[in-house]
Coordinates of C-alpha atoms in Angstrom, one line a residue:
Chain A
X1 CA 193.6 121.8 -10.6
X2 CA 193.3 118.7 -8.4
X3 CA 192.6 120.4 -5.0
X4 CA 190.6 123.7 -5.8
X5 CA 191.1 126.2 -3.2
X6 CA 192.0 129.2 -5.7
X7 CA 189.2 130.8 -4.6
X8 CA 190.3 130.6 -1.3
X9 CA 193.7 131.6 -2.4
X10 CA 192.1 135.1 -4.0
X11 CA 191.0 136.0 -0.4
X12 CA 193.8 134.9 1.2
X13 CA 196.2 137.6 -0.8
X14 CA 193.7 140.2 0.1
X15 CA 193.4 139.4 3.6
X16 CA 190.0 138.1 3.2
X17 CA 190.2 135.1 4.7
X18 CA 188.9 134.4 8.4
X19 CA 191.7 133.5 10.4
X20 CA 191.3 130.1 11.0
X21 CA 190.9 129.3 7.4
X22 CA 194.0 131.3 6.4
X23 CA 195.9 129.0 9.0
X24 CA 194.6 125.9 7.3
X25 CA 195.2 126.8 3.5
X26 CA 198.6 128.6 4.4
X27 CA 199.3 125.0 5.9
X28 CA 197.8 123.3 2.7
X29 CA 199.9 125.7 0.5
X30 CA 203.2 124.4 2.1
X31 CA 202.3 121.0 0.9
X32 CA 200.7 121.6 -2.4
X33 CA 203.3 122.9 -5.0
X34 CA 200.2 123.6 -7.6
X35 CA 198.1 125.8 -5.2
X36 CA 200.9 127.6 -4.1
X37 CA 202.1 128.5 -7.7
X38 CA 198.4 129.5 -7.8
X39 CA 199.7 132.2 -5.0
X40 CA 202.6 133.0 -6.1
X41 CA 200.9 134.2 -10.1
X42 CA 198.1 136.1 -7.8
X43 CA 200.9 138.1 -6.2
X44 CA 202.7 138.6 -9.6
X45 CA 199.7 139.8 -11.3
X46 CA 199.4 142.1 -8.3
X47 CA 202.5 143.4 -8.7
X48 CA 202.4 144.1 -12.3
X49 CA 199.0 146.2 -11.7
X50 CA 200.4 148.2 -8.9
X51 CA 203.7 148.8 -10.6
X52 CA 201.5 150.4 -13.2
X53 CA 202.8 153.8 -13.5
X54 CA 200.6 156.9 -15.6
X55 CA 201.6 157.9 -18.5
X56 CA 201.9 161.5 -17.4
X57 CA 202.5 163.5 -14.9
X58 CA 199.5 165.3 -12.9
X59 CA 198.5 168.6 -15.1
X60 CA 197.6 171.7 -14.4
X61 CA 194.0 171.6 -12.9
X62 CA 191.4 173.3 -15.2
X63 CA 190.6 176.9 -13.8
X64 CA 187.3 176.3 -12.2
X65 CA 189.1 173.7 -9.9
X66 CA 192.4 175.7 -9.4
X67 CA 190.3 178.5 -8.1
X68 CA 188.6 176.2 -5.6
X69 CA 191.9 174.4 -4.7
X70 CA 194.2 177.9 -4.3
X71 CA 191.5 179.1 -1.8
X72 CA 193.5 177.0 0.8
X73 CA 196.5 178.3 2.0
X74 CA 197.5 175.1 4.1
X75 CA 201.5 175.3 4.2
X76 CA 200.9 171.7 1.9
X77 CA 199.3 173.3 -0.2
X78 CA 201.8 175.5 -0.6
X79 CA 204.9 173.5 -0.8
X80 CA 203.3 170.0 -2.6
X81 CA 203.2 169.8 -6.2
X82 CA 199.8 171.1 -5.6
X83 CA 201.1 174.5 -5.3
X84 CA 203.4 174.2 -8.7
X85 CA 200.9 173.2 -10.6
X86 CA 198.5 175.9 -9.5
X87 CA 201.5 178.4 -9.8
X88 CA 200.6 179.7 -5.6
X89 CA 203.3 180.8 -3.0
X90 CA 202.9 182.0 0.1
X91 CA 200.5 184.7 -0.5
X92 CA 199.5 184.4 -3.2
X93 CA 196.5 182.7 -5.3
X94 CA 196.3 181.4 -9.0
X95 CA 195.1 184.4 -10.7
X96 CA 193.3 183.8 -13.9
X97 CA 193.1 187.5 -15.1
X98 CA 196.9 187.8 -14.3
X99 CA 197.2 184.3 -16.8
X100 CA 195.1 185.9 -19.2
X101 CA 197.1 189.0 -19.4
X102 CA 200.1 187.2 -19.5
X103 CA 199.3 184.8 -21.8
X104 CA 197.8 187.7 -24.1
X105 CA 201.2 190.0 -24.0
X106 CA 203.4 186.1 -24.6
X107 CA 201.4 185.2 -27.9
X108 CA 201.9 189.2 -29.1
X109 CA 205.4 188.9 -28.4
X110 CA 205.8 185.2 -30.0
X111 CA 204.2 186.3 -33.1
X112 CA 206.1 189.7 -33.3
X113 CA 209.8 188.1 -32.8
X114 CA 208.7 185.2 -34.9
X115 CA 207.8 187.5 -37.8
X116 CA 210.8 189.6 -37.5
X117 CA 213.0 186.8 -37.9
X118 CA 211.2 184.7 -40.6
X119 CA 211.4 188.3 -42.8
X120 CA 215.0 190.0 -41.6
X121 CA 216.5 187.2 -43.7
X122 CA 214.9 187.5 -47.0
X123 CA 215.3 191.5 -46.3
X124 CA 218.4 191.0 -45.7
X125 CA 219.3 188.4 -49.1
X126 CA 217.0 190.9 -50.9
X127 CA 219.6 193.3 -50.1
X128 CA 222.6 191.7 -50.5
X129 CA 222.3 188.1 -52.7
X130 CA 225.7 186.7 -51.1
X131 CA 224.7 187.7 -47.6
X132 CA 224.8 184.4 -45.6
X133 CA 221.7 183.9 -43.2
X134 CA 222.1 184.8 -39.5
X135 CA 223.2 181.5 -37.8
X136 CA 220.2 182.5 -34.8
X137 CA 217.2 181.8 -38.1
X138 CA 219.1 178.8 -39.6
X139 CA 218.8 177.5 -35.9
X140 CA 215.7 178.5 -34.9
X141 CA 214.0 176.7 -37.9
X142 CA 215.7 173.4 -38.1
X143 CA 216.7 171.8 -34.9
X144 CA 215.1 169.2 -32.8
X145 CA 214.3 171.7 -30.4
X146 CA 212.0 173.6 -33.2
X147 CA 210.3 170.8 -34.0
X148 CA 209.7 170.2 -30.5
X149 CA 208.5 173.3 -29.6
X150 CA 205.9 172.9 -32.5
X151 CA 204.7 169.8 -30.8
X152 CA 204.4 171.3 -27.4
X153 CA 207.3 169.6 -25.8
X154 CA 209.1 172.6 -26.2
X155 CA 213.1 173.3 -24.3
X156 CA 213.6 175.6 -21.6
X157 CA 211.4 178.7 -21.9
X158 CA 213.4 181.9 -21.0
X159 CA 213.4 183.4 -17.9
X160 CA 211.4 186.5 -19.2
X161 CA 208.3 183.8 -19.6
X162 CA 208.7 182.1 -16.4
X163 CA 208.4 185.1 -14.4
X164 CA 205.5 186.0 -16.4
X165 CA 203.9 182.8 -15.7
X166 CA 204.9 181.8 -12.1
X167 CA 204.2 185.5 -11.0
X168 CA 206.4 187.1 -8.1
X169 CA 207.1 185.2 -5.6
X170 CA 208.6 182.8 -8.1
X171 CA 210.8 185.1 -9.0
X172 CA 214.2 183.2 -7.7
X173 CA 216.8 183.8 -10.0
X174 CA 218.3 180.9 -11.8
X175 CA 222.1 181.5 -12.8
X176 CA 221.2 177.9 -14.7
X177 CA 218.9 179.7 -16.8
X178 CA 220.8 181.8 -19.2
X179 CA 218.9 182.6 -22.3
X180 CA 220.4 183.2 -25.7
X181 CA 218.9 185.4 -28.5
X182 CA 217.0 181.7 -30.1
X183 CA 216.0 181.0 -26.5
X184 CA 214.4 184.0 -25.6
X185 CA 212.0 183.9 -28.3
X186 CA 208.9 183.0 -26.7
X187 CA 207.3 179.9 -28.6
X188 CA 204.0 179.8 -29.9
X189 CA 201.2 177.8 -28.0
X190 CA 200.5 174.6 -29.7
X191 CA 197.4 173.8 -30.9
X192 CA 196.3 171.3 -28.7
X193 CA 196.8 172.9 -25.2
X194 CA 193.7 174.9 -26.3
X195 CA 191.3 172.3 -27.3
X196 CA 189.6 170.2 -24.5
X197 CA 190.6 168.6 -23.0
X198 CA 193.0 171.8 -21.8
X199 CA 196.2 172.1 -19.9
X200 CA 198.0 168.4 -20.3
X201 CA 201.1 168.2 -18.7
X202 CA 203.7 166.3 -21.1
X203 CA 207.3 165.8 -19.3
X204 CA 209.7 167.5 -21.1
X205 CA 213.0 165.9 -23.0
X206 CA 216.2 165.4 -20.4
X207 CA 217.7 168.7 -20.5
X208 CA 214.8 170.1 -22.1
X209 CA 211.8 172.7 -21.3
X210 CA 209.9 174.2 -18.7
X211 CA 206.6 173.1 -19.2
X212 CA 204.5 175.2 -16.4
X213 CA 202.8 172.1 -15.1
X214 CA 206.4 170.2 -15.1
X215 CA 207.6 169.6 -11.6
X216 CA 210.5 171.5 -12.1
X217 CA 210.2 175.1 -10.6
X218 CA 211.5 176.8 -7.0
X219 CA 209.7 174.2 -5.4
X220 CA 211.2 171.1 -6.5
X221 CA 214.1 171.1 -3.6
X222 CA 211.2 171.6 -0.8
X223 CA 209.1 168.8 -2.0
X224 CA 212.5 166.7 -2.5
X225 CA 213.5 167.5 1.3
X226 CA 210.0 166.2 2.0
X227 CA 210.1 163.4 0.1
X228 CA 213.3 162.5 1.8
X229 CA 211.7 163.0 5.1
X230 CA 208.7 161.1 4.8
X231 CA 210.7 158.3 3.2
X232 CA 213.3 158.3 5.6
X233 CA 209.8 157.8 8.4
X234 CA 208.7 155.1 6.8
X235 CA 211.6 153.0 6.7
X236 CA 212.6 153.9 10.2
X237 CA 209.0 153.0 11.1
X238 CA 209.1 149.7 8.8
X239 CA 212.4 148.8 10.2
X240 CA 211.1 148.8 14.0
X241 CA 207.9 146.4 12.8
X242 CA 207.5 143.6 15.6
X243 CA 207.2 140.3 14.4
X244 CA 204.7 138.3 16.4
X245 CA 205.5 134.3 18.5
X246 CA 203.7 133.1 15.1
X247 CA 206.3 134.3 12.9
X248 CA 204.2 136.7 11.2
X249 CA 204.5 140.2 11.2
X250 CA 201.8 142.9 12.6
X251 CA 199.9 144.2 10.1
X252 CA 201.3 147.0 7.9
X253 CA 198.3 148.1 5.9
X254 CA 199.4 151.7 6.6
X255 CA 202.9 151.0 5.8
X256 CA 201.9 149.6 2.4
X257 CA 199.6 152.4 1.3
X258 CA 202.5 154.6 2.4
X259 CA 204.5 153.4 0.8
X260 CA 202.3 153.1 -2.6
X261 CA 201.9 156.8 -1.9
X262 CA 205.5 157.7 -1.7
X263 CA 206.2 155.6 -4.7
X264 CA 204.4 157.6 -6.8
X265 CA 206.2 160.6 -5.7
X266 CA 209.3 158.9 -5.8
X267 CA 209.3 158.3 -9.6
X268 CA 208.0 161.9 -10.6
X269 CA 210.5 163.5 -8.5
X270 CA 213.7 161.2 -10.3
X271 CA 212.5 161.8 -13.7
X272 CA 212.7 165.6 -12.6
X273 CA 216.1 165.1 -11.1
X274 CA 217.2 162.7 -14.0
X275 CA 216.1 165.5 -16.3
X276 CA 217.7 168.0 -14.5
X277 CA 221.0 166.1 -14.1
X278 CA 221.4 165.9 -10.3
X279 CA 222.7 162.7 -10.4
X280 CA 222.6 162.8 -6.8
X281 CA 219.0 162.6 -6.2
X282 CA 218.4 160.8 -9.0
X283 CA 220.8 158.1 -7.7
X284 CA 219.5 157.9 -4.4
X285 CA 215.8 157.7 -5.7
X286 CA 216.6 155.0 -8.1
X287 CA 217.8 152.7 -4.8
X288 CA 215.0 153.6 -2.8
X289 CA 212.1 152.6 -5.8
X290 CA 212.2 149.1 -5.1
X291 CA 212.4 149.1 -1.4
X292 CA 209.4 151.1 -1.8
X293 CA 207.7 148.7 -4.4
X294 CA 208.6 145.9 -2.7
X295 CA 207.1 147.5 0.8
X296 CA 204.0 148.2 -1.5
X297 CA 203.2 144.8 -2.8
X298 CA 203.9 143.3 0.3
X299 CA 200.4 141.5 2.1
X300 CA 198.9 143.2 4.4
X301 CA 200.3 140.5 7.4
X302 CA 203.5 138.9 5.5
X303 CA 205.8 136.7 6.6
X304 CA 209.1 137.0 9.2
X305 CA 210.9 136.7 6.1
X306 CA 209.6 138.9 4.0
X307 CA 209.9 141.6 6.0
X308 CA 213.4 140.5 7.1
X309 CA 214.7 140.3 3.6
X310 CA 213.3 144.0 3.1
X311 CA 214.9 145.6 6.3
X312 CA 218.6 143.8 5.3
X313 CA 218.2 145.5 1.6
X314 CA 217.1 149.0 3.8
X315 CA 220.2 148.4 6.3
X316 CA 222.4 147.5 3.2
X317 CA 222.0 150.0 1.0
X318 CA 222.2 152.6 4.3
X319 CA 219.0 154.6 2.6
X320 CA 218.2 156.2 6.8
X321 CA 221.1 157.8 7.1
X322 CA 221.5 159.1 3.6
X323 CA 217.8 160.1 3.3
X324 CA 218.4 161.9 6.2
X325 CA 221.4 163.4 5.8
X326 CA 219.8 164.6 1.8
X327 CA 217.0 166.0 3.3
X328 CA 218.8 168.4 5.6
X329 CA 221.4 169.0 2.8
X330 CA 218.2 169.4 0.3
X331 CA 216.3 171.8 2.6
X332 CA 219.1 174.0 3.7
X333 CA 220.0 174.8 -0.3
X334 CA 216.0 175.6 -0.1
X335 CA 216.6 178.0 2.3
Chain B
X1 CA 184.8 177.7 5.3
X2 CA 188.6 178.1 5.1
X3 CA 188.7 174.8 7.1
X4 CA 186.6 172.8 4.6
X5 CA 188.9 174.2 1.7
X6 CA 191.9 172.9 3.3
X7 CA 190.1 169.6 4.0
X8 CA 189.7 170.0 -0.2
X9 CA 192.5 170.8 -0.9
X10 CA 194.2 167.7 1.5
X11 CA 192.1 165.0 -0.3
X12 CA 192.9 166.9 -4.4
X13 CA 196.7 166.2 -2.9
X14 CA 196.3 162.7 -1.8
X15 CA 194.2 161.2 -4.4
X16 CA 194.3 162.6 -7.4
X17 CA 197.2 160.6 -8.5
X18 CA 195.7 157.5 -7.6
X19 CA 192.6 158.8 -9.1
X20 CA 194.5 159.3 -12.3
X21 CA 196.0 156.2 -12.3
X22 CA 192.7 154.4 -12.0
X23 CA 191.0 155.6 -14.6
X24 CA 194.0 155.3 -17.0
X25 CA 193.6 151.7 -16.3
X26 CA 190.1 151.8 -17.0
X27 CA 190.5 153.6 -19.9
X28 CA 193.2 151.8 -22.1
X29 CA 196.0 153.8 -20.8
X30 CA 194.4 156.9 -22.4
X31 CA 196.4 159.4 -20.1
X32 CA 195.1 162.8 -20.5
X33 CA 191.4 161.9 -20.6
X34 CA 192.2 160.2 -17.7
X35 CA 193.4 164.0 -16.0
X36 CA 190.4 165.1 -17.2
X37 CA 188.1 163.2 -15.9
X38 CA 189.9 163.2 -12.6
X39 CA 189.3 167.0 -12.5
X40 CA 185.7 166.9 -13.7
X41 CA 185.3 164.0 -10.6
X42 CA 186.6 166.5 -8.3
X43 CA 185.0 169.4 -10.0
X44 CA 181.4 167.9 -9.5
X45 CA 182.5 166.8 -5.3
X46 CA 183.2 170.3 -4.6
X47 CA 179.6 171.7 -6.1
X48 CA 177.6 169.1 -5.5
X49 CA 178.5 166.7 -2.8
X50 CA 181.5 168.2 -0.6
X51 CA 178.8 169.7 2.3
X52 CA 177.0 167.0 2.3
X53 CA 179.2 163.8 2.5
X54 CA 179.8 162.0 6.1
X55 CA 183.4 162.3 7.1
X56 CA 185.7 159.4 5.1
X57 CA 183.1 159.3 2.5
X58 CA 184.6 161.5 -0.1
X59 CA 187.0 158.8 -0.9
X60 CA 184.5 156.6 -2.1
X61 CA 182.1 158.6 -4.2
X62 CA 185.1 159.9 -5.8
X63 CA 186.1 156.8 -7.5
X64 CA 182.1 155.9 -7.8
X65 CA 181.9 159.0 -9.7
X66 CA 185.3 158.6 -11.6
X67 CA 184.1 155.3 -12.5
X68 CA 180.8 156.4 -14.3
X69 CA 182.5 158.9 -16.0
X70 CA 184.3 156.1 -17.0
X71 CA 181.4 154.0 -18.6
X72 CA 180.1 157.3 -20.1
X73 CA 183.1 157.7 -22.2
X74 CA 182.9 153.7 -23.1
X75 CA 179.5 154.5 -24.0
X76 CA 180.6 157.1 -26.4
X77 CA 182.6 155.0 -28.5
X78 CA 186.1 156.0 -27.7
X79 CA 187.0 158.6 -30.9
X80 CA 187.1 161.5 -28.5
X81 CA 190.5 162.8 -28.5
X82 CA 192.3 159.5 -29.1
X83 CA 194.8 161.4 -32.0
X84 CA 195.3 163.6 -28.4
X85 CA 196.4 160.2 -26.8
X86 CA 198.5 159.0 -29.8
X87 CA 200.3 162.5 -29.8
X88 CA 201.1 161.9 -26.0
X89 CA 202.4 158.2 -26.5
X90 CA 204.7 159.4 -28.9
X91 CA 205.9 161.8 -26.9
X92 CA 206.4 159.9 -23.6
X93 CA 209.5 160.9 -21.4
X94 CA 212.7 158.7 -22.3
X95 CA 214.7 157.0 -19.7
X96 CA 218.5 157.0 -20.4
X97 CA 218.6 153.6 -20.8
X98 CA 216.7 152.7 -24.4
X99 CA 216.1 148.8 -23.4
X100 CA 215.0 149.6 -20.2
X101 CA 212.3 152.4 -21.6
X102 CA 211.3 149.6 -23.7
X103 CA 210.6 146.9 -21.4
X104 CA 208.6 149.7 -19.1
X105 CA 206.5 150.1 -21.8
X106 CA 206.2 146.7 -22.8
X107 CA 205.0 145.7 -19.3
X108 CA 202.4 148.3 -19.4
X109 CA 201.1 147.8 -22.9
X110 CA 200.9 144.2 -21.1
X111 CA 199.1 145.1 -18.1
X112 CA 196.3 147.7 -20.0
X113 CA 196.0 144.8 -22.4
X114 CA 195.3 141.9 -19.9
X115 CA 193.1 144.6 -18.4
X116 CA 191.1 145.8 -21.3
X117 CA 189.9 141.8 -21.7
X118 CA 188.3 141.3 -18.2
X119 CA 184.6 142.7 -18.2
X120 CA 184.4 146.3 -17.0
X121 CA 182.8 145.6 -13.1
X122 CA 185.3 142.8 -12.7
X123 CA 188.1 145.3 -14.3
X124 CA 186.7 147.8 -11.7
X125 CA 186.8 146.0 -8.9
X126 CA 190.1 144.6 -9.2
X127 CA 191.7 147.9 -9.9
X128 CA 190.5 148.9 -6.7
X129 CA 191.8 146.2 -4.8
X130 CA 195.2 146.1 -6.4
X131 CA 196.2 149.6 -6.8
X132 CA 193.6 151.3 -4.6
X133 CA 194.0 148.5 -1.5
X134 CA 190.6 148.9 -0.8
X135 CA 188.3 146.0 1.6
X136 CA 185.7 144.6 -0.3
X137 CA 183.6 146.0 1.7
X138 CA 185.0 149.5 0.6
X139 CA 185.0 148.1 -2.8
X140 CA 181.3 146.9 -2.5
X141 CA 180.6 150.7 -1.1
X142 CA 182.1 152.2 -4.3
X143 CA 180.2 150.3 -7.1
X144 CA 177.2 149.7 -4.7
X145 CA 177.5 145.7 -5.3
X146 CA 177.3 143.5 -2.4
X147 CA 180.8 141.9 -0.8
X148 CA 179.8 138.6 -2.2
X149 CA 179.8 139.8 -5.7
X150 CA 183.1 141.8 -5.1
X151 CA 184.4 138.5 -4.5
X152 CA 183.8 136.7 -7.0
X153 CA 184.6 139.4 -9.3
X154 CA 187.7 139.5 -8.5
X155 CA 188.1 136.1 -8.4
X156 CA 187.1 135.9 -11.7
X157 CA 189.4 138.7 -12.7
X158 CA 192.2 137.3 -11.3
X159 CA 191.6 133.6 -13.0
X160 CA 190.8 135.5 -16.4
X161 CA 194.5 137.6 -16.1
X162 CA 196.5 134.5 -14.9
X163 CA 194.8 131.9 -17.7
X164 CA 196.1 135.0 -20.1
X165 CA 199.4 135.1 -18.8
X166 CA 200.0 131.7 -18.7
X167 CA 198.9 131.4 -22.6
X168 CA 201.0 134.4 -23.4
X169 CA 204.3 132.8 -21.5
X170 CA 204.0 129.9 -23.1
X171 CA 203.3 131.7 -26.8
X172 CA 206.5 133.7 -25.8
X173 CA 208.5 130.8 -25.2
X174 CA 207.6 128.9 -28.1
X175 CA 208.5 131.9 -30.5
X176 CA 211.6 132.0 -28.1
X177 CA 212.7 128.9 -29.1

């Protein structure tokens, strides 16, 4: 490159630059196409790192740290996805000896129906030759689902084993949940949930399972209401941003990090609601991720414009006043 | 004592995510050693460190920490439970749409790719500036390397990624047409 200033550039997207220096290259980039291409890729390559999303969703911390973290009984930690993943409610701690129990009387139960049904058939042809199999075995052993459950990633676990598991005040009854005789055979544990390293969250198929470290659970509408809220904060306080005689906007570090922060949330809470079908939530998450992206990525003091173009897509796309209106609708159902 | 588990509990809720999500980067995308890690990080803050640390600092020696668990697992050659990683590729959440599940992944095969090329300090630091939006001072803090060097390592990461890019655009448009 003719003119050099890339390394200039790098600090000048991270806000690095001394002030009078960021006024002279932001000057230089108006006139130099090159260095300002130079920008532009830095910004790009920024976006595509932040946009990076994990692979999985956060699991279920290991026992040592769940006991350390359930010792709190801050109302967050009781209504964030904390609280699901350590299986706490309002008064209640993770237990492991309650886990163990219940974990011990599941795999008894797994094995027992899993045995009775893998032998009632040949009984049952050993009896009678022309005695067609019981449509629940022929199911059971040849569906997707079965060979999902086999690789951990298993559908909806009856409601028998989530109230083992979440213990009781998780007991909320779910007239969604509505087990048949296939359903409420508890599955076996697969193998890998027991070798280190332990208790990996995988999300579950749309219209699948129940995994206990899956988002889904009683909880899913508070932390939705919340989400709502705190989104709803952040664009109100983004759309009433001052924009300063230079044409530049005050700084919005804490907007940004906010923002990446929400983001996060954002996409774990529409794969839940896409998986769950509420096409509602899902709908109105999917139009608030890139407003929150974009907020994200933005530098930490961007231009009139940028900021402008932002707050016409918020305006446009009404996102206040439905966030609002969700999150009341949202935490009322809660209640 | 109830005070300083809250205080726990607060900073488990607000970081380990990001946490998470930095040391998947580091590590190749592999996700569920990632978790682990993450927990063992905050494992080894509450027994060894949580009393001691000044206020703000926990942040920091967090990712410090995270981030020489990192190298440790570089330094034992990668085997450990990569069939465990493979198993959770495969079994990634779909989207509904199939194209736009495949592009997703494309752009983050991309990403761990370009990222896997840089040297690991420069890899590090960068991470922590883009996703993590930390100063270089922070960053210098975290990897106890002075702000010059934070500079230029990210310099150099960024020039490294966007040399890559450019090569791969133009190898992608050349096969395009």
């Amino acid at each position: 490159m003719g003119c050099d200033q890339t390394e200039k550039i790098s600090l000048l997207v991270d806000g690095e630059l001394a002030t009078e220096d960021a006024r002279a290259l932001e000057q230089h980039l108006s006139t130099c196409s090159q260095c300002d291409q130079v920008r532009a890729d830095f910004l790009g390559l920024r976006s595509q790192i932040s946009a990076y999303a994990p692979l999985l969703e956060p699991s279920k911390p290991r026992p040592a740290l769940a006991r350390v973290l359930s010792k709190s009984h801050t109302k967050s930690a009781q209504t964030g996805w904390l609280a699901r993943l350590l299986g706490v409610g309002d008064a209640h701690g993770f237990n492991t000896r309650f886990a163990a129990v219940a974990a011990l009387v599941l795999m008894t139960l797994a094995i027992g129906t899993i045995a009775f049904l893998r032998y009632r058939p040949q009984r049952e042809l050993a009896s009678n030759n022309f005695t067609v199999p019981s449509p629940g075995v022929s199911q059971s052993s040849g569906t997707p689902e079965a060979s999902d459950q086999l690789a951990g990633n298993s559908g909806r676990k009856p409601a028998k084993v989530q109230q083992r598991e979440t213990g009781p005040t998780r007991r909320k009854p779910n007239s969604r949940i509505k087990p048949t005789r296939e359903q409420s055979v508890p599955k076996p544990l697969p193998q890998f949930q027991n070798a280190a390293p332990p208790n990996y969250a995988l999300v579950n198929e749309p219209g699948g399972g129940n995994d206990p470290a899956s988002i889904r659970s009683g909880d899913t509408e508070a932390l939705t209401a919340r989400h709502f809220e705190q989104s709803e904060l952040l664009l109100r306080s983004f759309r009433n941003l001052r924009v300063t005689r230079a044409g530049r906007t005050t700084e919005i570090a804490y907007e940004r990090r906010r923002a990446q922060q929400l983001l996060y949330r954002n996409i774990m809470i529409r794969r839940e609601a896409d998986n769950d079908g509420d096409v509602q939530v899902a709908t109105l998450l999917s139009s608030l991720e890139p407003i929150l992206l974009d907020i994200a990525n933005l530098r930490d003091k961007p231009g009139n414009s940028e900021v402008q173009t932002i707050k016409e897509r918020v305006e446009r796309t009404s996102l206040v006043p439905l966030l609002q209106i969700n999150s009341v609708a949202v935490a009322r159902a809660n209640d | 004592m109830a005070s300083e588990d809250e205080e726990f509990t607060t900073l488990f809720q607000d970081f380990y995510p990001s946490l998470c999500r930095f040391l998947e980067c580091l590590l190749d995308g592999r996700a569920a050693l990632a978790q682990d890690l993450a927990q063992e990080s905050f494992l080894q803050l509450h027994r060894t460190a949580w009393s001691k640390l000044p206020p703000g600092e926990a942040r920091f020696w967090l990712y410090r920490v995270a981030r020489n668990f990192a190298i440790n697992e570089f330094r034992k050659g990668q085997t450990r439970s990569r069939l465990f990683e493979h198993l959770v590729k495969v079994m990634r959440p779909r989207r509904r749409n199939p194209e736009e599940e495949y592009e997703a992944q494309e752009q983050q095969r991309m990403v761990l790719e370009m990222l896997q090329n840089l040297p690991e300090g420069q890899r590090t630091a960068l991470l922590l500036r883009e996703q993590e939006q930390l100063s270089y001072r922070e960053i210098g803090h975290v990897l106890n390397i002075s702000e010059s060097k934070v500079k230029i390592d990210i310099f150099r990461a960024r020039t490294t990624l966007r040399e890559t890019w450019s090569r791969r655009n133009q190898a992608f448009s050349a096969r395009g047409h």
